[in-house]
Coordinates of C-alpha atoms in Angstrom, one line a residue:
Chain E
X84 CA 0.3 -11.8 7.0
X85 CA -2.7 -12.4 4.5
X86 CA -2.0 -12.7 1.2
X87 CA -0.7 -10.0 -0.7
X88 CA -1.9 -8.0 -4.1
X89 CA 0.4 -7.6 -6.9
X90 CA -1.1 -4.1 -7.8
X91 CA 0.7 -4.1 -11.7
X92 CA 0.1 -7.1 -14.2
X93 CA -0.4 -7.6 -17.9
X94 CA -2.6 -10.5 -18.7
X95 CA -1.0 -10.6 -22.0
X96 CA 0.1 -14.2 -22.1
X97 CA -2.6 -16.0 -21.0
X98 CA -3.5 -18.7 -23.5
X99 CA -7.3 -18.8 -23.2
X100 CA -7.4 -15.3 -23.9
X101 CA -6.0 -15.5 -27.2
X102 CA -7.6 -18.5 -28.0
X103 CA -10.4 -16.5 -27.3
X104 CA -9.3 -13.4 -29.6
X105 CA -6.2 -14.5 -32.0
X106 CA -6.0 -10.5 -32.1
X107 CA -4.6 -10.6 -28.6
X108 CA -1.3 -12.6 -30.2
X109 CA 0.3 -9.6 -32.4
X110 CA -1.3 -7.3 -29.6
X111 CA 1.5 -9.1 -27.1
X112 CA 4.1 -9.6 -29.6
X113 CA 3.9 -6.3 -31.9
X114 CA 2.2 -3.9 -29.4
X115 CA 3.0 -4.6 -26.0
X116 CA 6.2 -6.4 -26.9
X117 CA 6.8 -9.7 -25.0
X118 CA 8.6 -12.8 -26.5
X119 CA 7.9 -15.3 -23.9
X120 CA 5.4 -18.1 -24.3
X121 CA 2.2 -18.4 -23.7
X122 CA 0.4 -19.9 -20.7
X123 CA -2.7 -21.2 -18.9
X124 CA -3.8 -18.6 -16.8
X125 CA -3.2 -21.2 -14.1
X126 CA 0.2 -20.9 -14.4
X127 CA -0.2 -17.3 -13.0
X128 CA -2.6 -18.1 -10.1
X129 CA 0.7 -21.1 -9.4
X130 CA 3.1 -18.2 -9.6
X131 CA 0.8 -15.9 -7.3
X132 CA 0.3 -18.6 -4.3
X133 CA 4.5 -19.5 -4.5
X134 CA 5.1 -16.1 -3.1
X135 CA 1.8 -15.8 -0.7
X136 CA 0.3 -13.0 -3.3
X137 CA -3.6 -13.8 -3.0
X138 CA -4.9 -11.2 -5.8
X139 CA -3.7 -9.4 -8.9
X140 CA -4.7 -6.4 -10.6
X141 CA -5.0 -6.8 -14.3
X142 CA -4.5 -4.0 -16.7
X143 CA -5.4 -3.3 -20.2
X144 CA -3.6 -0.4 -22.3
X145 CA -5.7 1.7 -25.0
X146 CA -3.1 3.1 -27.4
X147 CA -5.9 3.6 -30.0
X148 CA -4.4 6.8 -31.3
X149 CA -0.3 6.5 -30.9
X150 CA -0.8 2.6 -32.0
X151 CA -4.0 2.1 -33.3
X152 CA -4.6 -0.8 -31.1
X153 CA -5.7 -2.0 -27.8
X154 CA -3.3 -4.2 -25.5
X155 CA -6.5 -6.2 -24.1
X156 CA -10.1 -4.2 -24.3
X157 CA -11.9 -3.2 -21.1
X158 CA -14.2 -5.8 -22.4
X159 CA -11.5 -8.5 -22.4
X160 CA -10.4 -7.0 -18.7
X161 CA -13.6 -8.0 -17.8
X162 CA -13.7 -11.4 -19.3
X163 CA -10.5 -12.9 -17.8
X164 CA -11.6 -11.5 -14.3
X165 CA -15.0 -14.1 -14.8
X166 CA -12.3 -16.9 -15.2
X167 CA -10.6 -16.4 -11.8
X168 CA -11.4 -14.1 -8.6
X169 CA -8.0 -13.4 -7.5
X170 CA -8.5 -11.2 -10.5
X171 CA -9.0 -7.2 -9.9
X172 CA -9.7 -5.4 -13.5
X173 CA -8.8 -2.1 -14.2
X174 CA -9.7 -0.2 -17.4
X175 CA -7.9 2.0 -19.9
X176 CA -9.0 4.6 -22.0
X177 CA -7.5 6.8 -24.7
X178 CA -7.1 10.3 -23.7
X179 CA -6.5 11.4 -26.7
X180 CA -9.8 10.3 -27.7
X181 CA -13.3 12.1 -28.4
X182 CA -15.3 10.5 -25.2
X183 CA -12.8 9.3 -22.9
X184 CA -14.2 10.3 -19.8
X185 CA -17.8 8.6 -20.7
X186 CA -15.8 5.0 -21.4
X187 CA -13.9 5.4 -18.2
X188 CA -17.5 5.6 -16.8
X189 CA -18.8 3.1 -18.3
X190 CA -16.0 0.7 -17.9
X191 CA -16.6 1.1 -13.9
X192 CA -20.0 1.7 -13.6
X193 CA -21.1 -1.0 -15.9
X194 CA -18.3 -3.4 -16.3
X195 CA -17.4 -3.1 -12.7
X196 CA -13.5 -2.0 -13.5
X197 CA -12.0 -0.9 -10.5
X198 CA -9.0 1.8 -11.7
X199 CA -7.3 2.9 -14.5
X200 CA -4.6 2.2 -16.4
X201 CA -3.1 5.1 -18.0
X202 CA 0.7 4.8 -20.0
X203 CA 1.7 8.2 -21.1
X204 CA 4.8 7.3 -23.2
X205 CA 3.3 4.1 -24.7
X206 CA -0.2 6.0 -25.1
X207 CA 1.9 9.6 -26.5
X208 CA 0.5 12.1 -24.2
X209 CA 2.3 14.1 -21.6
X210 CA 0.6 13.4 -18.2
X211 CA 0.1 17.7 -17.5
X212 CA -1.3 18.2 -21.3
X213 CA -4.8 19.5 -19.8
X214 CA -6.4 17.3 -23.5
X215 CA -6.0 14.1 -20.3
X216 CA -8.0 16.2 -17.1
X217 CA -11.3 15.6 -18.1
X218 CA -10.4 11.4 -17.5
X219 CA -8.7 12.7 -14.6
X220 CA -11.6 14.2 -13.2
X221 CA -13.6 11.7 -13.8
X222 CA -12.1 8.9 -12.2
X223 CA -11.3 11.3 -9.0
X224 CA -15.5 11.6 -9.2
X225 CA -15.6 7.5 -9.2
X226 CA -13.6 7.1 -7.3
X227 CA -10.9 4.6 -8.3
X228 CA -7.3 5.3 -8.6
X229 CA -5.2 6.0 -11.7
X230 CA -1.9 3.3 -12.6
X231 CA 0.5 5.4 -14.6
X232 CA 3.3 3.9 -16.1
X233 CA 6.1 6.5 -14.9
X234 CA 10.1 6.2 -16.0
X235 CA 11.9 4.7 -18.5
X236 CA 9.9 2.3 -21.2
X237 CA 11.2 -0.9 -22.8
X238 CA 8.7 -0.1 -25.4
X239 CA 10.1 1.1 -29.1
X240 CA 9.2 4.4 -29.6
X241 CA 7.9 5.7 -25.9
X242 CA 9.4 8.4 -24.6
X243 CA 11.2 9.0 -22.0
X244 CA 10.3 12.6 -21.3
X245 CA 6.3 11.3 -20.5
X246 CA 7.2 9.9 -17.7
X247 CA 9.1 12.2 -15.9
X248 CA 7.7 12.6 -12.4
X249 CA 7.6 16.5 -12.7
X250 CA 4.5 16.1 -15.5
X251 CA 2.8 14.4 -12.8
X252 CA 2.5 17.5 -10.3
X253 CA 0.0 19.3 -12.0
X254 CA -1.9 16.3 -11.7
X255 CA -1.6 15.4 -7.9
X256 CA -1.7 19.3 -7.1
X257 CA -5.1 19.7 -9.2
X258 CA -6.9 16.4 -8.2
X259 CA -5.9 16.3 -4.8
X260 CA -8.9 13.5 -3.6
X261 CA -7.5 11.5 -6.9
X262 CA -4.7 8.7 -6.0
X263 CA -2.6 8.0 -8.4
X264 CA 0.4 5.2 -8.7
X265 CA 3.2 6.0 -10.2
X266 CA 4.7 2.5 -11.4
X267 CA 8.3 1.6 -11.6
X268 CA 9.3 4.0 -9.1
X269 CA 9.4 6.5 -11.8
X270 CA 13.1 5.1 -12.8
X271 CA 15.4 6.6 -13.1
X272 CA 14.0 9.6 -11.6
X273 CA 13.5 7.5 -8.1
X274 CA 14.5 10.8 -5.8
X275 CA 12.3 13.2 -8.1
X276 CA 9.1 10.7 -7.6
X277 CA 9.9 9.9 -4.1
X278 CA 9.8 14.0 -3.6
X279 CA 6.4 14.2 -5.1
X280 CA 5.3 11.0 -2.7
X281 CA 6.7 12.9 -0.3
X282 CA 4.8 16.1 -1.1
X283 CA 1.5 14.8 -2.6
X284 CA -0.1 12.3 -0.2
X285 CA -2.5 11.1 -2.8
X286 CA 0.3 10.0 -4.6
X287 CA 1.8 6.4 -4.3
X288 CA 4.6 4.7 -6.0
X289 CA 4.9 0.6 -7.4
X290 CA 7.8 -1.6 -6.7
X291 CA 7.8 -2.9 -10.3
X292 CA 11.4 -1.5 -11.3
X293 CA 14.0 -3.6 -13.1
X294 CA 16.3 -1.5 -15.7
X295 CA 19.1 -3.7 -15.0
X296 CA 21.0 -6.5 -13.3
X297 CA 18.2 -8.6 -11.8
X298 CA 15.3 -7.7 -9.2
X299 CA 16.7 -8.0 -6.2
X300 CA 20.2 -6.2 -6.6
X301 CA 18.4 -3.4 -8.8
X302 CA 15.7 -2.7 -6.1
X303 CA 18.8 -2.6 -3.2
X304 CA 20.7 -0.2 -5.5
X305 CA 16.9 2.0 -6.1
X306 CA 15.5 1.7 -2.6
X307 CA 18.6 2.0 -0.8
X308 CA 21.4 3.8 -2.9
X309 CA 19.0 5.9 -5.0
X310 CA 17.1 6.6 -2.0
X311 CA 17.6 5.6 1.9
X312 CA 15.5 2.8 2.7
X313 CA 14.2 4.5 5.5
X314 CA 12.4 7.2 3.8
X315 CA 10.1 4.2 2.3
X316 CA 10.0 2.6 6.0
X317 CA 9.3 5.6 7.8
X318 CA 8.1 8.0 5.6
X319 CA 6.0 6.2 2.6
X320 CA 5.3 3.3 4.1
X321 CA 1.7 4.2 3.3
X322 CA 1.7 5.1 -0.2
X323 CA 4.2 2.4 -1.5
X324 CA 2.3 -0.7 -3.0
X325 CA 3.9 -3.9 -4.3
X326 CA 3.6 -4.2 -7.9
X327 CA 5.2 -6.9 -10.2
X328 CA 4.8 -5.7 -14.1
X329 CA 3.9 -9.5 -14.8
X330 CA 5.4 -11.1 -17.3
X331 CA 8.2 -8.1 -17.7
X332 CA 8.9 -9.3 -14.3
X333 CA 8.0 -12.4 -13.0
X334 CA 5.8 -12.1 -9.7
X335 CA 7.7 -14.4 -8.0
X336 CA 11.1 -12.8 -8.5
X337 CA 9.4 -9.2 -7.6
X338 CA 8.1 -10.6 -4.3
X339 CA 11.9 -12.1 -3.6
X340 CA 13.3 -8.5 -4.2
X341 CA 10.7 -6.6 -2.0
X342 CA 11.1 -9.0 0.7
X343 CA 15.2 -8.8 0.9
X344 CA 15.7 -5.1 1.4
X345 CA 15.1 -5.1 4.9
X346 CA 11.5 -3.6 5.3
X347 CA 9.8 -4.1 8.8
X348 CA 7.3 -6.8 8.9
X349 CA 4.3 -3.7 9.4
X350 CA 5.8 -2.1 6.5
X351 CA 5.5 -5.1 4.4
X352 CA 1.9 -5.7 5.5
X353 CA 1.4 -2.3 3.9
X354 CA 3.5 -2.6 0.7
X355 CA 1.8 -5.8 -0.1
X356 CA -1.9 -5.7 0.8
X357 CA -2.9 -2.7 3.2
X358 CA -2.2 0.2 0.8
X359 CA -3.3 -1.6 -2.3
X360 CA -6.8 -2.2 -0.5
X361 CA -6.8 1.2 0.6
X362 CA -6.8 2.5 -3.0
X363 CA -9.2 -0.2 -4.1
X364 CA -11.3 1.7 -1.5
X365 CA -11.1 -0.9 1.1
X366 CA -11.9 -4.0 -0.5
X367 CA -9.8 -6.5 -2.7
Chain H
X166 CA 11.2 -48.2 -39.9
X167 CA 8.9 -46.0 -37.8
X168 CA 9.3 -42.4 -37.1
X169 CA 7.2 -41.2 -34.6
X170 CA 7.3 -37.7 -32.7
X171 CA 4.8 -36.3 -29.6
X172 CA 5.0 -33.4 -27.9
X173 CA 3.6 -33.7 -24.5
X174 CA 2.9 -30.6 -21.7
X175 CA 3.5 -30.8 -18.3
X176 CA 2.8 -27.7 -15.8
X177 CA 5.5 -27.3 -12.8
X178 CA 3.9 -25.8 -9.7
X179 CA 6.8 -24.7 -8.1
X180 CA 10.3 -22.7 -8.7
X181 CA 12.3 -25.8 -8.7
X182 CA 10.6 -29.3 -9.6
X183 CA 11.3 -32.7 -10.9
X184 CA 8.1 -34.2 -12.9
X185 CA 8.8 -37.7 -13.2
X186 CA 8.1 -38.4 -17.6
X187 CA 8.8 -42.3 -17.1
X188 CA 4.9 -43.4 -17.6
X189 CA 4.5 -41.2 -20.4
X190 CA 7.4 -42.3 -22.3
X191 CA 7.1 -46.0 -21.8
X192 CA 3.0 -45.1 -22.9
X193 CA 4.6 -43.4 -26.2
X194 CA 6.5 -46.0 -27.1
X195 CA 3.8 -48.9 -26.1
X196 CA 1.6 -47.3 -28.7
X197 CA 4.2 -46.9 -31.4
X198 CA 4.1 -50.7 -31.2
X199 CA 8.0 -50.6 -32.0
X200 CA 10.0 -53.8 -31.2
X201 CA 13.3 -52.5 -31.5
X202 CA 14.7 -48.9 -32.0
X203 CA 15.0 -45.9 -30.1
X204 CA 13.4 -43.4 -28.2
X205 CA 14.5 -39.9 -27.7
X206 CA 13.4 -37.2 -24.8
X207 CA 14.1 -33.9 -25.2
X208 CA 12.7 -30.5 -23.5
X209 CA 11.9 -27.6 -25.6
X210 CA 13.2 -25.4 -22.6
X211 CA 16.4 -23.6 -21.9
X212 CA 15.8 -23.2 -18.3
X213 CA 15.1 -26.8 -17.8
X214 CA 16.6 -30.5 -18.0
X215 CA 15.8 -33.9 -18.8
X216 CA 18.1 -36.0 -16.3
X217 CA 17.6 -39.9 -15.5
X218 CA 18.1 -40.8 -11.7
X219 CA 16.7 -43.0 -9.3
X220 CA 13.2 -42.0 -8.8
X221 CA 13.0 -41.2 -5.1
X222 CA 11.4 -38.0 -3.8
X223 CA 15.0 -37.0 -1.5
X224 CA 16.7 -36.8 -4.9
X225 CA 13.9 -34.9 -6.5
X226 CA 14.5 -32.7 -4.1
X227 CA 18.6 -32.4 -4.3
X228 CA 19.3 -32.6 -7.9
X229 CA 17.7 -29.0 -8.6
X230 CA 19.2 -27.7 -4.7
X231 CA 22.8 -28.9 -6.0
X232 CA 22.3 -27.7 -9.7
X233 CA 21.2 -23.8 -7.7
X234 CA 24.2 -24.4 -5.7
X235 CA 26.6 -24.6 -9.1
X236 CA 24.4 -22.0 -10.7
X237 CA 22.4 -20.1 -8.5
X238 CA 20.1 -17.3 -9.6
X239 CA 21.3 -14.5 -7.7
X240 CA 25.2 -14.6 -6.9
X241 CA 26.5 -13.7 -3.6
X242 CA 27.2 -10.0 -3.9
X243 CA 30.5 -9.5 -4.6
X244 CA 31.5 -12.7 -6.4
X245 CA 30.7 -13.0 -9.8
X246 CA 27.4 -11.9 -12.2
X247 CA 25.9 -12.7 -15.6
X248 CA 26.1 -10.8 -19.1
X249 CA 22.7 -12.0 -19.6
X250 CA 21.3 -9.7 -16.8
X251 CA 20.8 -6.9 -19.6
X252 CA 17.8 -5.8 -21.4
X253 CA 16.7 -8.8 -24.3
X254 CA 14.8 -6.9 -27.2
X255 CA 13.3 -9.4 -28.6
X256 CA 11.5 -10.3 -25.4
X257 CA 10.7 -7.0 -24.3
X258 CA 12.5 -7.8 -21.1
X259 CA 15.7 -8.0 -18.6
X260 CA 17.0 -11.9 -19.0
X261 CA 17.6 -12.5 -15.0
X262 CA 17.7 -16.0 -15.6
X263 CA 21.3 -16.8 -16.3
X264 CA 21.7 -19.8 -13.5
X265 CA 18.4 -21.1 -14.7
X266 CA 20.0 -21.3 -18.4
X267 CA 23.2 -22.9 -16.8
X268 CA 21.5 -25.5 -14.6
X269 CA 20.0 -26.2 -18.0
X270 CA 23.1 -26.7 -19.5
X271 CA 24.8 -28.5 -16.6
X272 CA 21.7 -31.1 -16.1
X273 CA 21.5 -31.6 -19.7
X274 CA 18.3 -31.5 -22.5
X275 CA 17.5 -34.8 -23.5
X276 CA 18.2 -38.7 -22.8
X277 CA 17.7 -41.4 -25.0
X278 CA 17.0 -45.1 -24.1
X279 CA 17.1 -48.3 -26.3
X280 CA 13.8 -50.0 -26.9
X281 CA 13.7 -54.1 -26.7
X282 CA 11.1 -57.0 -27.0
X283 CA 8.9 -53.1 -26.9
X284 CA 10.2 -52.2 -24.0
X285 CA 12.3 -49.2 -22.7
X286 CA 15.5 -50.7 -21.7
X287 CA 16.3 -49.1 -18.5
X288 CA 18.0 -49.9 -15.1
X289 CA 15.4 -50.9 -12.6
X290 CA 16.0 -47.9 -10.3
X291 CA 16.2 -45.7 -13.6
X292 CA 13.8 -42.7 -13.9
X293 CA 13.2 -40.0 -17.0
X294 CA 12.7 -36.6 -15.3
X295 CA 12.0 -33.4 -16.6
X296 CA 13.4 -30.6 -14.1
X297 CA 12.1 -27.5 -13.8
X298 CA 14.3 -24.3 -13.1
X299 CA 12.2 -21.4 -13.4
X300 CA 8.5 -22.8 -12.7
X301 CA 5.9 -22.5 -12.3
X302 CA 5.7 -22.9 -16.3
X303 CA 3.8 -24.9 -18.4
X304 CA 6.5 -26.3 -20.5
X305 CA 6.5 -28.9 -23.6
X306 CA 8.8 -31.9 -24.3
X307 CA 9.4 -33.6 -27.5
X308 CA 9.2 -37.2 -27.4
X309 CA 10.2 -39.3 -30.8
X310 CA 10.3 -43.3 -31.4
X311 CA 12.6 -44.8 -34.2
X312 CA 12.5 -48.6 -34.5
X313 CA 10.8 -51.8 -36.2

């Protein structure tokens, strides 16, 4: 198998970054809320070739309104992709925002961003409040697809009710050429976001769950207890992408998990590269 | 008396790894210019160890195996789990590492050999290693000289 794409990090620890912008050190202790340390954004690309990942899309969060702060600019996004090329950036904007849709535009047309990152709870917006279709419409016109944070958030003070997967169907039903991920597997609401997989096909889910116990035994009790394992084999093979939620997660230890539930080796070729390619319309 | 204290960085490259300090620490203590004292190694890690062995690379490779076998990271199903597999607030995250902390614990934090003539007084097959659990990490140890 070629190397796969962890489809779901956070650059928020990497060292050169906030020796770049100090800013970015209360932005991943106060904001995003992370206590581990911080390291050389080698340490990531170490992590990434222990468990055969080759690339690793990057995310940035824009809570300008419910925080008033950014986790990481789409600038930023852009200037830790120039230090490695196993680095795929992805942009966020605030929907809540005057101007949204024309920085989502900008931020791929001119940065070269190639999705969006979009966290409902975090960013206080429920995914079906029509304020958010005008981004949604204009990243279905670019092109690119949409990474929502879906399910529960460690975050103080995000809701859980924005990430139901039910506020997601107006979305999938009304942008129907628009992909969209739904990270986490929408935990704990695994069957209810599996249905809408199931329904939508321009809908796709991330592996980056972990609510308890540790990765491996959680994803067996999610993707096999929650759900047969056999739906995701045989059903949503394509529209299931491997996603870690670095550093919530280590990559390594998300990799592990995927690997030991039993998925076929063609499934696996999709989960880890084929689909995530497919939504980075065809090249990674 | 001199006090002297270093922290130095190594990065592990993989999961489990043992980076041999020995050069670095007889290289501390050469340029405290101490004749006779102390010097202490210590990792600033709680998934890691500082253990002194013979320095050959089939050990390297069995004191972290063995230490996994003790403590591994995932338990066989069915046998026993951690407390620490919960949700940590003040990291934002699930603590998963529990047999990383323990292989910590078991392989121990720090050593401490006598220094002589300005020399580190060690057994001839005798090796400072810092072990790495949970890697790849870039990871600090403290290093401090006390002598005359």
């Amino acid at each position: 198998m070629k190397g796969g794409i962890d489809f779901h990090t956070h650059p928020v620890l990497a060292r050169e970054m906030v020796a770049l912008h100090p800013e970015l050190e209360r932005a991943a202790r106060e904001i995003f809320f992370v206590g581990n340390n911080f390291q050389p954004l080698e340490v990531m690309l170490l992590e990434m070739d222990l468990c055969g990942i080759d690339k690793a899309v990057v995310v940035p969060v824009d809570a300008t309104t419910s925080r008033n702060a950014t986790v990481y600019t789409n600038e930023q996004i852009v200037e830790i992709c120039a230090m490695s090329d196993r680095l795929i950036g992805f942009a966020s904007v605030d929907p809540r925002q005057a101007g949204a849709p024309e920085k989502l535009e900008h931020a791929v047309s001119t940065l070269g961003l190639r999705g969006l990152k979009l966290a409902p709870a975090f960013q206080e917006f429920s995914p079906d409040d029509p304020l958010a279709f005008p981004v949604y419409e204009k990243a279905s016109t670019l092109g690119i697809p949409i990474l929502f944070h879906a399910g529960l958030s460690w975050q103080p003070g995000a809701k859980l009710k924005y990430g139901h997967p039910l506020r997601f169907e107006d979305v999938a039903a009304t942008f129907p050429e628009l992909n969209i991920v739904l990270a986490h597997l929408a935990w704990p609401w695994v069957v209810d976001a599996v249905a809408l997989a199931l329904k939508y096909p321009n809908v796709y889910l991330d592996t980056a769950a972990l609510y308890f116990d540790n990765p491996v035994d959680f994803l067996r009790y999610a993707m096999t207890q929650q759900v047969p394992l056999t739906v995701f084999e045989r059903s949503l093979r394509k529209q299931l992408v491997f996603g870690s939620d670095n550093p919530r997660i280590e990559t390594k230890a998300m990799a592990k998990a995927v690997r030991s539930l039993g998925l076929s080796e063609e499934c696996l070729e999709l989960v880890f590269r084929g689909n995530a390619e497919r939504l980075l319309g065809g090249r990674a | 008396m001199i006090i002297r204290s270093r922290r130095i960085e190594v990065i592990s490259r993989k999961e489990f790894e043992m980076i041999d300090l020995t050069p670095q620490v007889e290289a501390f203590v050469q340029e405290c210019a101490v004749a006779d004292g102390m010097v202490f190694v210590m990792t600033a890690h709680t998934t890691s160890s500082i253990v002194v062995t013979e320095g050959v690379e089939c050990l390297e490779r069995d004191v972290p195996l063995h230490l996994e076998r003790l403590a591994p990271k995932n338990p066989e199903p069915g046998t026993f789990g951690y407390y620490h597999n919960r949700l940590l607030d003040f990291d934002g995250r699930l603590g998963f590492n529990a047999g990383d902390h323990l292989k910590s614990i078991l392989g121990g934090v720090s050593a401490m050999f006598a220094i002589e003539n300005g020399a580190v007084l060690k057994g001839s097959r005798q090796r400072v290693y810092f072990v790495e659990y949970d890697g790849p990490l870039a990871r600090t140890i403290f290093l401090q000289v006390t002598g005359t």
